[in-house]
Amino acid sequence: MASGCRDCATCTKSGLGKLVQHTVVGLVYLCTLGIGYVLKRGLRRHCPQCGHLLSRHARRADGSFRD
């Protein structure tokens, strides 16, 4: 996986923000016994460059990516 992309809200977070997000997401996956992870990976579209959700990427008014 690449180091990140500039349009992704998750990739551009601070180190502390990423740590908090990973902790909360890990806790949610643990509480749902992995069902949340399976649903997220199976039903949502992900960026081919960084692997994060496409909905977390910045877009222009016409719907194209800012890249």
GROMACS .gro file of N, CA and C in nm:
model
  201
    1MET      N    1   0.085  -0.117   0.000
    1MET     CA    2   0.000   0.000   0.000
    1MET      C    3   0.089   0.124   0.000
    2ALA      N    4   0.053   0.222  -0.075
    2ALA     CA    5   0.130   0.346  -0.084
    2ALA      C    6   0.120   0.424   0.045
    3SER      N    7   0.206   0.524   0.058
    3SER     CA    8   0.208   0.604   0.180
    3SER      C    9   0.084   0.690   0.196
    4GLY      N   10   0.013   0.716   0.090
    4GLY     CA   11  -0.109   0.795   0.099
    4GLY      C   12  -0.131   0.880  -0.023
    5CYS      N   13  -0.242   0.947  -0.026
    5CYS     CA   14  -0.271   1.039  -0.136
    5CYS      C   15  -0.317   1.172  -0.078
    6ARG      N   16  -0.298   1.278  -0.152
    6ARG     CA   17  -0.323   1.412  -0.098
    6ARG      C   18  -0.470   1.448  -0.090
    7ASP      N   19  -0.558   1.377  -0.157
    7ASP     CA   20  -0.701   1.406  -0.154
    7ASP      C   21  -0.776   1.333  -0.043
    8CYS      N   22  -0.709   1.244   0.026
    8CYS     CA   23  -0.773   1.158   0.126
    8CYS      C   24  -0.769   1.226   0.264
    9ALA      N   25  -0.886   1.238   0.326
    9ALA     CA   26  -0.893   1.300   0.458
    9ALA      C   27  -0.822   1.214   0.563
   10THR      N   28  -0.820   1.085   0.545
   10THR     CA   29  -0.753   0.997   0.640
   10THR      C   30  -0.602   1.005   0.625
   11CYS      N   31  -0.552   1.010   0.503
   11CYS     CA   32  -0.407   1.017   0.480
   11CYS      C   33  -0.347   1.149   0.526
   12THR      N   34  -0.425   1.256   0.523
   12THR     CA   35  -0.372   1.387   0.558
   12THR      C   36  -0.394   1.423   0.705
   13LYS      N   37  -0.444   1.332   0.786
   13LYS     CA   38  -0.462   1.357   0.929
   13LYS      C   39  -0.327   1.362   0.998
   14SER      N   40  -0.324   1.423   1.115
   14SER     CA   41  -0.203   1.425   1.196
   14SER      C   42  -0.179   1.286   1.254
   15GLY      N   43  -0.062   1.264   1.308
   15GLY     CA   44  -0.030   1.135   1.368
   15GLY      C   45  -0.121   1.101   1.484
   16LEU      N   46  -0.152   1.200   1.567
   16LEU     CA   47  -0.242   1.177   1.681
   16LEU      C   48  -0.383   1.146   1.632
   17GLY      N   49  -0.427   1.215   1.527
   17GLY     CA   50  -0.559   1.188   1.471
   17GLY      C   51  -0.570   1.047   1.416
   18LYS      N   52  -0.463   1.002   1.348
   18LYS     CA   53  -0.462   0.865   1.296
   18LYS      C   54  -0.464   0.763   1.408
   19LEU      N   55  -0.389   0.790   1.516
   19LEU     CA   56  -0.385   0.697   1.630
   19LEU      C   57  -0.523   0.684   1.693
   20VAL      N   58  -0.590   0.796   1.715
   20VAL     CA   59  -0.723   0.793   1.774
   20VAL      C   60  -0.821   0.721   1.683
   21GLN      N   61  -0.815   0.750   1.552
   21GLN     CA   62  -0.906   0.686   1.458
   21GLN      C   63  -0.882   0.535   1.454
   22HIS      N   64  -0.758   0.491   1.449
   22HIS     CA   65  -0.729   0.347   1.446
   22HIS      C   66  -0.774   0.278   1.574
   23THR      N   67  -0.760   0.346   1.687
   23THR     CA   68  -0.804   0.289   1.814
   23THR      C   69  -0.955   0.270   1.817
   24VAL      N   70  -1.028   0.373   1.777
   24VAL     CA   71  -1.175   0.366   1.779
   24VAL      C   72  -1.224   0.262   1.678
   25VAL      N   73  -1.169   0.261   1.559
   25VAL     CA   74  -1.211   0.165   1.457
   25VAL      C   75  -1.179   0.022   1.502
   26GLY      N   76  -1.063   0.002   1.560
   26GLY     CA   77  -1.028  -0.131   1.611
   26GLY      C   78  -1.124  -0.177   1.718
   27LEU      N   79  -1.165  -0.086   1.807
   27LEU     CA   80  -1.260  -0.120   1.912
   27LEU      C   81  -1.397  -0.157   1.852
   28VAL      N   82  -1.440  -0.083   1.751
   28VAL     CA   83  -1.568  -0.113   1.685
   28VAL      C   84  -1.562  -0.251   1.618
   29TYR      N   85  -1.453  -0.280   1.549
   29TYR     CA   86  -1.439  -0.412   1.485
   29TYR      C   87  -1.438  -0.523   1.589
   30LEU      N   88  -1.374  -0.499   1.703
   30LEU     CA   89  -1.371  -0.598   1.809
   30LEU      C   90  -1.511  -0.620   1.867
   31CYS      N   91  -1.585  -0.512   1.888
   31CYS     CA   92  -1.720  -0.523   1.945
   31CYS      C   93  -1.818  -0.591   1.849
   32THR      N   94  -1.798  -0.574   1.719
   32THR     CA   95  -1.889  -0.637   1.623
   32THR      C   96  -1.837  -0.773   1.577
   33LEU      N   97  -1.731  -0.821   1.639
   33LEU     CA   98  -1.670  -0.950   1.609
   33LEU      C   99  -1.626  -0.960   1.462
   34GLY      N  100  -1.583  -0.848   1.405
   34GLY     CA  101  -1.532  -0.847   1.268
   34GLY      C  102  -1.637  -0.832   1.160
   35ILE      N  103  -1.764  -0.831   1.198
   35ILE     CA  104  -1.870  -0.817   1.098
   35ILE      C  105  -1.863  -0.680   1.032
   36GLY      N  106  -1.833  -0.576   1.112
   36GLY     CA  107  -1.819  -0.440   1.057
   36GLY      C  108  -1.709  -0.432   0.954
   37TYR      N  109  -1.598  -0.500   0.979
   37TYR     CA  110  -1.486  -0.501   0.884
   37TYR      C  111  -1.526  -0.568   0.753
   38VAL      N  112  -1.592  -0.681   0.763
   38VAL     CA  113  -1.633  -0.755   0.644
   38VAL      C  114  -1.732  -0.673   0.561
   39LEU      N  115  -1.827  -0.608   0.628
   39LEU     CA  116  -1.924  -0.525   0.557
   39LEU      C  117  -1.856  -0.406   0.491
   40LYS      N  118  -1.764  -0.342   0.562
   40LYS     CA  119  -1.695  -0.225   0.506
   40LYS      C  120  -1.612  -0.264   0.385
   41ARG      N  121  -1.538  -0.372   0.394
   41ARG     CA  122  -1.453  -0.414   0.283
   41ARG      C  123  -1.535  -0.467   0.166
   42GLY      N  124  -1.649  -0.526   0.194
   42GLY     CA  125  -1.728  -0.587   0.087
   42GLY      C  126  -1.826  -0.495   0.019
   43LEU      N  127  -1.875  -0.394   0.090
   43LEU     CA  128  -1.982  -0.312   0.036
   43LEU      C  129  -1.941  -0.170  -0.002
   44ARG      N  130  -1.827  -0.124   0.042
   44ARG     CA  131  -1.786   0.014   0.015
   44ARG      C  132  -1.673   0.018  -0.086
   45ARG      N  133  -1.664   0.126  -0.165
   45ARG     CA  134  -1.557   0.142  -0.263
   45ARG      C  135  -1.435   0.204  -0.197
   46HIS      N  136  -1.317   0.153  -0.235
   46HIS     CA  137  -1.192   0.198  -0.176
   46HIS      C  138  -1.098   0.253  -0.282
   47CYS      N  139  -1.011   0.343  -0.241
   47CYS     CA  140  -0.912   0.405  -0.329
   47CYS      C  141  -0.806   0.301  -0.367
   48PRO      N  142  -0.772   0.289  -0.494
   48PRO     CA  143  -0.669   0.193  -0.534
   48PRO      C  144  -0.529   0.236  -0.490
   49GLN      N  145  -0.509   0.365  -0.463
   49GLN     CA  146  -0.377   0.413  -0.425
   49GLN      C  147  -0.349   0.394  -0.276
   50CYS      N  148  -0.442   0.436  -0.190
   50CYS     CA  149  -0.415   0.431  -0.046
   50CYS      C  150  -0.499   0.326   0.027
   51GLY      N  151  -0.607   0.278  -0.033
   51GLY     CA  152  -0.689   0.176   0.030
   51GLY      C  153  -0.797   0.229   0.122
   52HIS      N  154  -0.808   0.360   0.138
   52HIS     CA  155  -0.912   0.417   0.223
   52HIS      C  156  -1.041   0.435   0.144
   53LEU      N  157  -1.150   0.464   0.215
   53LEU     CA  158  -1.280   0.481   0.150
   53LEU      C  159  -1.277   0.597   0.052
   54LEU      N  160  -1.338   0.578  -0.063
   54LEU     CA  161  -1.344   0.685  -0.163
   54LEU      C  162  -1.430   0.801  -0.115
   55SER      N  163  -1.525   0.775  -0.028
   55SER     CA  164  -1.610   0.882   0.024
   55SER      C  165  -1.531   0.980   0.110
   56ARG      N  166  -1.412   0.942   0.156
   56ARG     CA  167  -1.327   1.029   0.239
   56ARG      C  168  -1.231   1.111   0.154
   57HIS      N  169  -1.242   1.107   0.022
   57HIS     CA  170  -1.154   1.181  -0.068
   57HIS      C  171  -1.221   1.309  -0.116
   58ALA      N  172  -1.143   1.415  -0.127
   58ALA     CA  173  -1.193   1.545  -0.171
   58ALA      C  174  -1.228   1.538  -0.320
   59ARG      N  175  -1.338   1.603  -0.355
   59ARG     CA  176  -1.383   1.605  -0.494
   59ARG      C  177  -1.417   1.749  -0.535
   60ARG      N  178  -1.412   1.772  -0.664
   60ARG     CA  179  -1.455   1.901  -0.719
   60ARG      C  180  -1.607   1.904  -0.730
   61ALA      N  181  -1.661   2.018  -0.767
   61ALA     CA  182  -1.807   2.033  -0.779
   61ALA      C  183  -1.864   1.940  -0.887
   62ASP      N  184  -1.784   1.908  -0.989
   62ASP     CA  185  -1.833   1.820  -1.096
   62ASP      C  186  -1.822   1.671  -1.060
   63GLY      N  187  -1.767   1.639  -0.942
   63GLY     CA  188  -1.758   1.501  -0.897
   63GLY      C  189  -1.623   1.436  -0.921
   64SER      N  190  -1.534   1.502  -0.995
   64SER     CA  191  -1.401   1.443  -1.019
   64SER      C  192  -1.311   1.468  -0.898
   65PHE      N  193  -1.207   1.387  -0.887
   65PHE     CA  194  -1.114   1.403  -0.776
   65PHE      C  195  -1.028   1.527  -0.795
   66ARG      N  196  -0.985   1.586  -0.687
   66ARG     CA  197  -0.904   1.708  -0.696
   66ARG      C  198  -0.767   1.684  -0.750
   67ASP      N  199  -0.719   1.564  -0.748
   67ASP     CA  200  -0.584   1.530  -0.794
   67ASP      C  201  -0.551   1.593  -0.925
   0.00000   0.00000   0.00000
